[in-house]
Short mmCIF file of C-alpha atoms in Angstrom, two decimals:
data_model
loop_
_atom_site.label_atom_id
_atom_site.label_comp_id
_atom_site.label_asym_id
_atom_site.label_seq_id
_atom_site.Cartn_x
_atom_site.Cartn_y
_atom_site.Cartn_z
CA MET J 111 131.26 -102.39 26.32
CA ASN J 112 131.25 -99.01 28.03
CA THR J 113 127.87 -97.41 27.33
CA THR J 114 128.50 -94.25 29.34
CA ILE J 115 128.19 -91.18 27.14
CA PRO J 116 130.85 -88.56 27.91
CA TYR J 117 129.42 -85.32 29.29
CA ILE J 118 131.56 -82.28 28.52
CA THR J 119 130.79 -79.41 30.85
CA ASP J 120 131.00 -75.65 30.51
CA ASP J 121 133.85 -75.72 33.03
CA PHE J 122 135.90 -78.07 30.84
CA ILE J 123 135.26 -75.93 27.76
CA ASN J 124 136.19 -72.73 29.59
CA GLU J 125 139.36 -74.20 31.04
CA ASN J 126 140.59 -75.78 27.81
CA CYS J 127 139.74 -73.24 25.14
CA ASP J 128 142.70 -71.93 23.17
CA PHE J 129 141.20 -69.35 20.82
CA ILE J 130 144.07 -69.54 18.34
CA GLY J 131 143.48 -73.30 17.96
CA LEU J 132 139.70 -72.97 17.78
CA ILE J 133 139.89 -70.17 15.21
CA GLU J 134 142.17 -72.28 13.03
CA ALA J 135 139.78 -75.24 13.32
CA LEU J 136 136.91 -72.98 12.20
CA LYS J 137 138.95 -71.70 9.28
CA ILE J 138 139.50 -75.28 8.13
CA GLY J 139 135.82 -76.07 8.68
CA PHE J 140 134.60 -73.14 6.60
CA SER J 141 136.90 -74.20 3.76
CA ASN J 142 135.60 -77.82 3.85
CA ALA J 143 133.01 -78.19 1.08
CA ASP J 144 131.95 -81.63 2.38
CA ILE J 145 130.25 -80.35 5.55
CA GLU J 146 126.48 -80.17 5.05
CA VAL J 147 124.43 -77.65 7.01
CA PRO J 148 120.63 -77.53 6.59
CA MET J 149 118.86 -74.28 7.40
CA ARG J 150 118.44 -74.17 11.15
CA HIS J 151 114.99 -74.33 12.73
CA HIS J 152 114.16 -70.98 14.31
CA HIS J 153 110.90 -71.03 16.28
CA ASP J 154 109.66 -68.09 18.31
CA PHE J 155 107.25 -69.13 21.04
CA SER J 156 105.16 -67.14 23.49
CA ASN J 157 106.42 -66.66 27.03
CA PRO J 158 103.37 -65.21 28.83
CA LYS J 159 105.09 -64.58 32.17
CA GLU J 160 107.60 -62.30 30.47
CA GLU J 161 105.21 -60.76 27.91
CA LYS J 162 107.97 -61.28 25.38
CA ASP J 163 108.61 -64.18 22.99
CA SER J 164 111.38 -66.68 23.57
CA THR J 165 113.08 -68.68 20.81
CA LEU J 166 113.88 -72.36 20.20
CA LEU J 167 116.80 -73.09 17.87
CA LEU J 168 117.64 -76.51 16.37
CA MET J 169 120.96 -76.49 14.52
CA PRO J 170 122.11 -79.69 12.72
CA ALA J 171 125.32 -80.22 10.73
CA PHE J 172 126.86 -83.27 9.02
CA ASN J 173 130.46 -84.08 8.11
CA PRO J 174 129.73 -87.25 6.09
CA GLY J 175 131.58 -90.33 7.26
CA ASN J 176 133.13 -88.47 10.19
CA ASP J 177 130.76 -86.82 12.61
CA LEU J 178 127.52 -84.94 12.95
CA GLY J 179 125.62 -83.10 15.62
CA VAL J 180 122.70 -80.94 16.58
CA LYS J 181 122.40 -78.10 19.04
CA ILE J 182 119.16 -77.54 20.90
CA ALA J 183 119.07 -74.04 22.34
CA THR J 184 116.62 -71.58 23.80
CA VAL J 185 116.89 -67.80 23.88
CA SER J 186 115.02 -66.06 26.70
CA PRO J 187 115.80 -62.31 26.56
CA ASN J 188 114.61 -61.51 30.09
CA ASN J 189 116.72 -64.16 31.84
CA GLY J 190 119.09 -61.55 33.23
CA ILE J 191 116.60 -60.66 35.94
CA TYR J 192 116.75 -64.30 37.11
CA ASN J 193 120.54 -64.32 37.02
CA LEU J 194 120.41 -66.82 34.15
CA PRO J 195 122.04 -66.60 30.71
CA ALA J 196 119.77 -65.58 27.83
CA ILE J 197 120.98 -68.55 25.75
CA GLN J 198 120.81 -72.09 27.17
CA GLY J 199 121.08 -75.51 25.57
CA MET J 200 122.87 -78.78 24.86
CA TYR J 201 124.88 -80.15 21.94
CA ILE J 202 124.51 -83.78 20.91
CA TYR J 203 127.68 -84.93 19.11
CA LEU J 204 127.41 -88.16 17.10
CA ASP J 205 129.50 -90.58 15.07
CA GLY J 206 129.04 -89.96 11.34
CA HIS J 207 129.37 -93.63 10.37
CA LYS J 208 127.34 -95.64 12.89
CA GLY J 209 125.22 -92.87 14.35
CA PHE J 210 125.93 -93.42 18.05
CA ILE J 211 126.24 -90.49 20.46
CA LYS J 212 129.91 -89.70 21.05
CA ALA J 213 129.32 -86.98 23.66
CA ILE J 214 126.88 -84.47 25.05
CA LEU J 215 128.29 -80.99 25.52
CA GLU J 216 126.84 -78.15 27.53
CA ALA J 217 126.04 -75.52 24.93
CA LYS J 218 126.43 -72.28 26.89
CA SER J 219 130.21 -72.09 26.71
CA LEU J 220 130.39 -74.02 23.43
CA THR J 221 128.20 -71.35 21.81
CA ALA J 222 130.08 -68.47 23.39
CA LYS J 223 133.49 -69.81 22.35
CA ARG J 224 132.54 -70.67 18.76
CA THR J 225 130.71 -67.36 18.29
CA ALA J 226 133.67 -65.36 19.54
CA ALA J 227 136.08 -67.45 17.47
CA ALA J 228 133.99 -66.87 14.31
CA SER J 229 134.10 -63.11 14.88
CA ALA J 230 137.85 -63.22 15.39
CA LEU J 231 138.22 -65.38 12.28
CA ALA J 232 136.33 -62.71 10.33
CA SER J 233 138.50 -60.02 11.92
CA SER J 234 141.63 -61.81 10.69
CA PHE J 235 140.39 -61.09 7.15
CA LEU J 236 138.65 -57.76 7.74
CA SER J 237 140.30 -55.62 10.42
CA ARG J 238 143.56 -53.78 9.85
CA LYS J 239 146.56 -55.91 10.76
CA ASP J 240 147.84 -53.15 13.04
CA ALA J 241 144.55 -52.81 14.95
CA SER J 242 145.56 -51.89 18.51
CA SER J 243 142.29 -50.76 20.12
CA MET J 244 138.79 -52.16 20.54
CA LEU J 245 135.40 -51.14 21.90
CA MET J 246 133.23 -53.90 23.36
CA ILE J 247 129.54 -52.95 23.43
CA GLY J 248 127.66 -55.25 25.79
CA THR J 249 128.50 -57.00 29.04
CA GLY J 250 126.78 -60.37 28.60
CA ALA J 251 128.31 -63.84 28.50
CA LEU J 252 129.84 -63.21 25.08
CA SER J 253 131.74 -60.05 25.91
CA ILE J 254 134.78 -61.55 27.64
CA ASN J 255 135.00 -64.26 24.99
CA LEU J 256 134.83 -61.75 22.15
CA ILE J 257 137.52 -59.63 23.75
CA LYS J 258 139.84 -62.62 24.24
CA ALA J 259 139.20 -63.92 20.73
CA HIS J 260 139.77 -60.56 19.02
CA THR J 261 142.94 -59.92 21.02
CA SER J 262 144.28 -63.32 19.93
CA VAL J 263 144.36 -62.29 16.25
CA ARG J 264 145.31 -58.61 16.46
CA PRO J 265 147.88 -56.65 18.55
CA ILE J 266 145.23 -54.95 20.69
CA LYS J 267 146.68 -52.91 23.55
CA THR J 268 143.52 -51.18 24.86
CA VAL J 269 139.94 -52.42 25.18
CA TYR J 270 137.06 -50.13 26.16
CA VAL J 271 133.87 -51.69 27.52
CA TRP J 272 130.39 -50.16 27.51
CA GLY J 273 127.33 -51.67 29.14
CA ARG J 274 123.95 -50.57 30.43
CA THR J 275 125.63 -49.70 33.70
CA LEU J 276 129.20 -48.67 34.41
CA GLU J 277 129.23 -51.26 37.20
CA LYS J 278 128.70 -54.09 34.69
CA SER J 279 131.39 -52.71 32.40
CA GLN J 280 133.84 -52.45 35.27
CA LYS J 281 133.12 -56.05 36.26
CA ILE J 282 134.19 -57.20 32.79
CA CYS J 283 137.38 -55.18 33.10
CA ASP J 284 138.05 -56.62 36.56
CA ASN J 285 137.77 -60.12 35.12
CA LEU J 286 140.39 -59.21 32.51
CA LYS J 287 142.82 -57.37 34.80
CA ASN J 288 145.57 -59.99 34.32
CA GLU J 289 145.53 -59.90 30.52
CA ALA J 290 148.27 -58.30 28.43
CA PHE J 291 145.98 -55.48 27.27
CA LYS J 292 144.49 -52.61 29.26
CA CYS J 293 140.71 -52.72 29.84
CA ILE J 294 138.76 -49.53 30.59
CA ALA J 295 135.05 -49.15 31.42
CA ILE J 296 133.32 -46.17 29.78
CA ASP J 297 130.04 -44.33 30.39
CA HIS J 298 129.07 -43.48 26.81
CA ILE J 299 129.60 -45.31 23.51
CA GLU J 300 130.29 -42.07 21.65
CA ASP J 301 133.25 -41.32 23.95
CA LYS J 302 135.46 -43.90 22.20
CA ILE J 303 133.67 -45.43 19.20
CA SER J 304 135.26 -42.99 16.72
CA GLU J 305 138.78 -43.68 18.03
CA VAL J 306 139.07 -47.49 18.08
CA ALA J 307 140.14 -49.84 15.30
CA ILE J 308 137.61 -52.60 16.10
CA ILE J 309 134.05 -52.25 17.38
CA SER J 310 132.37 -55.43 18.62
CA SER J 311 128.71 -55.36 19.68
CA ALA J 312 126.89 -58.24 21.36
CA THR J 313 123.63 -57.03 22.86
CA LEU J 314 119.93 -57.77 22.83
CA SER J 315 119.16 -54.13 22.06
CA PRO J 316 116.15 -53.81 19.72
CA THR J 317 117.43 -50.48 18.36
CA PRO J 318 120.82 -49.45 16.92
CA LEU J 319 123.72 -48.68 19.22
CA VAL J 320 126.37 -48.42 16.48
CA LEU J 321 125.58 -45.26 14.54
CA GLY J 322 127.13 -44.54 11.17
CA LYS J 323 127.78 -40.90 12.05
CA TRP J 324 130.39 -42.10 14.54
CA LEU J 325 132.28 -44.44 12.18
CA LYS J 326 135.66 -43.45 10.74
CA LYS J 327 137.75 -44.74 7.83
CA GLY J 328 139.67 -47.94 8.50
CA GLN J 329 137.45 -49.32 11.27
CA HIS J 330 136.08 -52.84 11.52
CA VAL J 331 132.60 -53.42 12.97
CA ASP J 332 131.65 -56.83 14.40
CA LEU J 333 127.90 -57.29 15.02
CA VAL J 334 126.95 -60.37 17.04
CA GLY J 335 123.63 -59.48 18.70
CA ALA J 336 120.25 -58.61 17.12
CA TYR J 337 119.24 -62.18 16.37
CA LYS J 338 115.67 -61.34 15.28
CA LYS J 339 114.41 -59.80 12.04
CA ASP J 340 113.01 -56.73 13.80
CA THR J 341 116.08 -55.93 15.96
CA ARG J 342 119.37 -54.36 14.97
CA GLU J 343 122.59 -53.03 16.49
CA ALA J 344 123.72 -50.77 13.60
CA ASP J 345 121.74 -48.08 11.81
CA ASP J 346 121.23 -47.49 8.09
CA GLU J 347 124.12 -45.02 7.87
CA ALA J 348 126.52 -47.58 9.31
CA ILE J 349 125.47 -50.04 6.61
CA LYS J 350 125.79 -47.40 3.87
CA LYS J 351 129.32 -46.44 4.96
CA SER J 352 130.57 -50.03 5.24
CA ASN J 353 131.58 -52.96 3.08
CA VAL J 354 129.35 -55.70 4.47
CA PHE J 355 130.37 -59.32 5.13
CA LEU J 356 128.37 -62.21 6.65
CA ASP J 357 129.16 -65.41 8.47
CA THR J 358 126.87 -67.19 5.97
CA TYR J 359 124.43 -66.07 3.30
CA GLN J 360 122.10 -68.86 4.44
CA GLY J 361 121.22 -67.30 7.77
CA GLY J 362 122.74 -63.85 7.49
CA LEU J 363 120.36 -62.59 4.81
CA LYS J 364 117.24 -63.61 6.72
CA GLU J 365 117.62 -63.86 10.46
CA SER J 366 118.74 -60.45 11.69
CA GLY J 367 117.33 -57.00 11.26
CA ASP J 368 120.86 -55.66 10.82
CA ILE J 369 120.78 -57.11 7.31
CA ALA J 370 117.10 -57.90 6.66
CA ILE J 371 115.85 -54.35 7.32
CA PRO J 372 118.41 -52.60 5.04
CA LEU J 373 117.66 -55.23 2.36
CA SER J 374 113.93 -54.52 2.61
CA LYS J 375 114.56 -50.76 2.33
CA GLY J 376 116.82 -51.11 -0.70
CA ILE J 377 119.76 -49.66 1.26
CA LEU J 378 121.60 -52.94 0.81
CA SER J 379 121.34 -55.67 -1.83
CA LYS J 380 122.59 -59.23 -1.82
CA GLU J 381 124.85 -58.36 -4.75
CA THR J 382 126.63 -55.61 -2.80
CA ILE J 383 127.47 -57.91 0.15
CA LYS J 384 131.15 -58.64 -0.30
CA ALA J 385 131.55 -62.22 0.98
CA ASP J 386 130.75 -64.76 3.67
CA LEU J 387 133.13 -66.86 5.76
CA PHE J 388 132.95 -69.78 3.33
CA GLU J 389 134.25 -67.55 0.54
CA LEU J 390 136.86 -65.84 2.70
CA CYS J 391 138.26 -69.07 4.16
CA SER J 392 138.33 -70.75 0.73
CA ASN J 393 140.12 -67.74 -0.82
CA ILE J 394 137.28 -67.33 -3.31
CA LYS J 395 136.84 -63.69 -2.32
CA SER J 396 138.98 -61.11 -0.57
CA GLY J 397 138.45 -59.43 2.77
CA ARG J 398 139.79 -55.94 3.51
CA THR J 399 141.38 -54.38 0.41
CA SER J 400 142.51 -51.02 1.81
CA ASP J 401 143.39 -49.36 5.10
CA SER J 402 140.69 -46.73 4.58
CA GLU J 403 137.58 -48.87 4.04
CA ILE J 404 135.10 -49.57 6.83
CA THR J 405 134.32 -53.28 7.10
CA LEU J 406 131.23 -54.64 8.82
CA PHE J 407 130.75 -58.30 9.74
CA LYS J 408 127.35 -59.63 10.75
CA SER J 409 127.22 -62.93 12.62
CA VAL J 410 124.00 -64.84 13.25
CA GLY J 411 125.68 -68.14 14.11
CA HIS J 412 125.94 -71.29 12.03
CA ALA J 413 125.69 -74.98 12.82
CA LEU J 414 129.07 -75.64 11.17
CA GLU J 415 130.65 -73.61 13.96
CA ASP J 416 128.99 -75.80 16.60
CA LEU J 417 130.07 -79.03 14.92
CA VAL J 418 133.67 -77.87 14.51
CA ALA J 419 133.78 -76.63 18.11
CA ALA J 420 132.22 -79.86 19.45
CA SER J 421 134.85 -81.88 17.58
CA TYR J 422 137.62 -79.59 18.87
CA PHE J 423 136.60 -79.94 22.53
CA TYR J 424 135.79 -83.66 22.19
CA LYS J 425 139.35 -84.34 21.01
CA LEU J 426 140.73 -82.37 23.95
CA PHE J 427 138.45 -84.30 26.30
CA GLN J 428 139.72 -87.64 24.93
CA LYS J 429 143.36 -86.79 25.64
#
């Protein structure tokens, strides 16, 4: 009996990811009522050398009789100064019948791919079908994945990239120079945010970067950063002007200041949130209903996404 556990690397995941296939797998996963997902463990812990807390995340999910898994991840916001990603971890993928470990997957790229695919899945319901332009706010590990995922579901011809420095933004564009769309680095968010069809933001900014005063009718806003209750990427006016959607009610209502703060202020209520991905993918509720509405999707991540992505890459690895 071969007791060697397959180890699926970031390189394999990066080289074999087809966003169209992964997005479809997530759509099926979110419409599968059998998958069980307990509330993830979210533990902030002190990091004295950085004078800023880090976070430990434990994210289990079960597809009874088929497979299950758990992601162990850490978030260290200051890792950029050490040339390390902010999010690091491993995914343990197991057999749902006998409980043995089927594979261990590096979680950096797994997380980036599934997060980007979830945003693009939401965009397929929420952005205008003719969306041809996009602004990417942030230049971290997620940015290239979000751009590739969004451009796989909409006919995007031009992508603008903003980061803390123009040099970082240009580096993203250089990495995408062979894609079918044009990629342009910009100095200021307000230069293009009012013109684009899709705005995607993935930053660790503690204060809003997407301001409601800049938003125009028909836009779609995709918020992926701000993973703590006291941080946010969009301001109150952006929430007021938008129809709000979540990846899941389970985490989305509690884990990010983008939703938790407006809820606490009475600017937003659970009843006014339009839908989550479970409801959209199961056709229980509708996404965009007019070309003029502003839609806003908040993603905090969900263990179902990790399990579906682990299964997707495991099957590719077995071929």
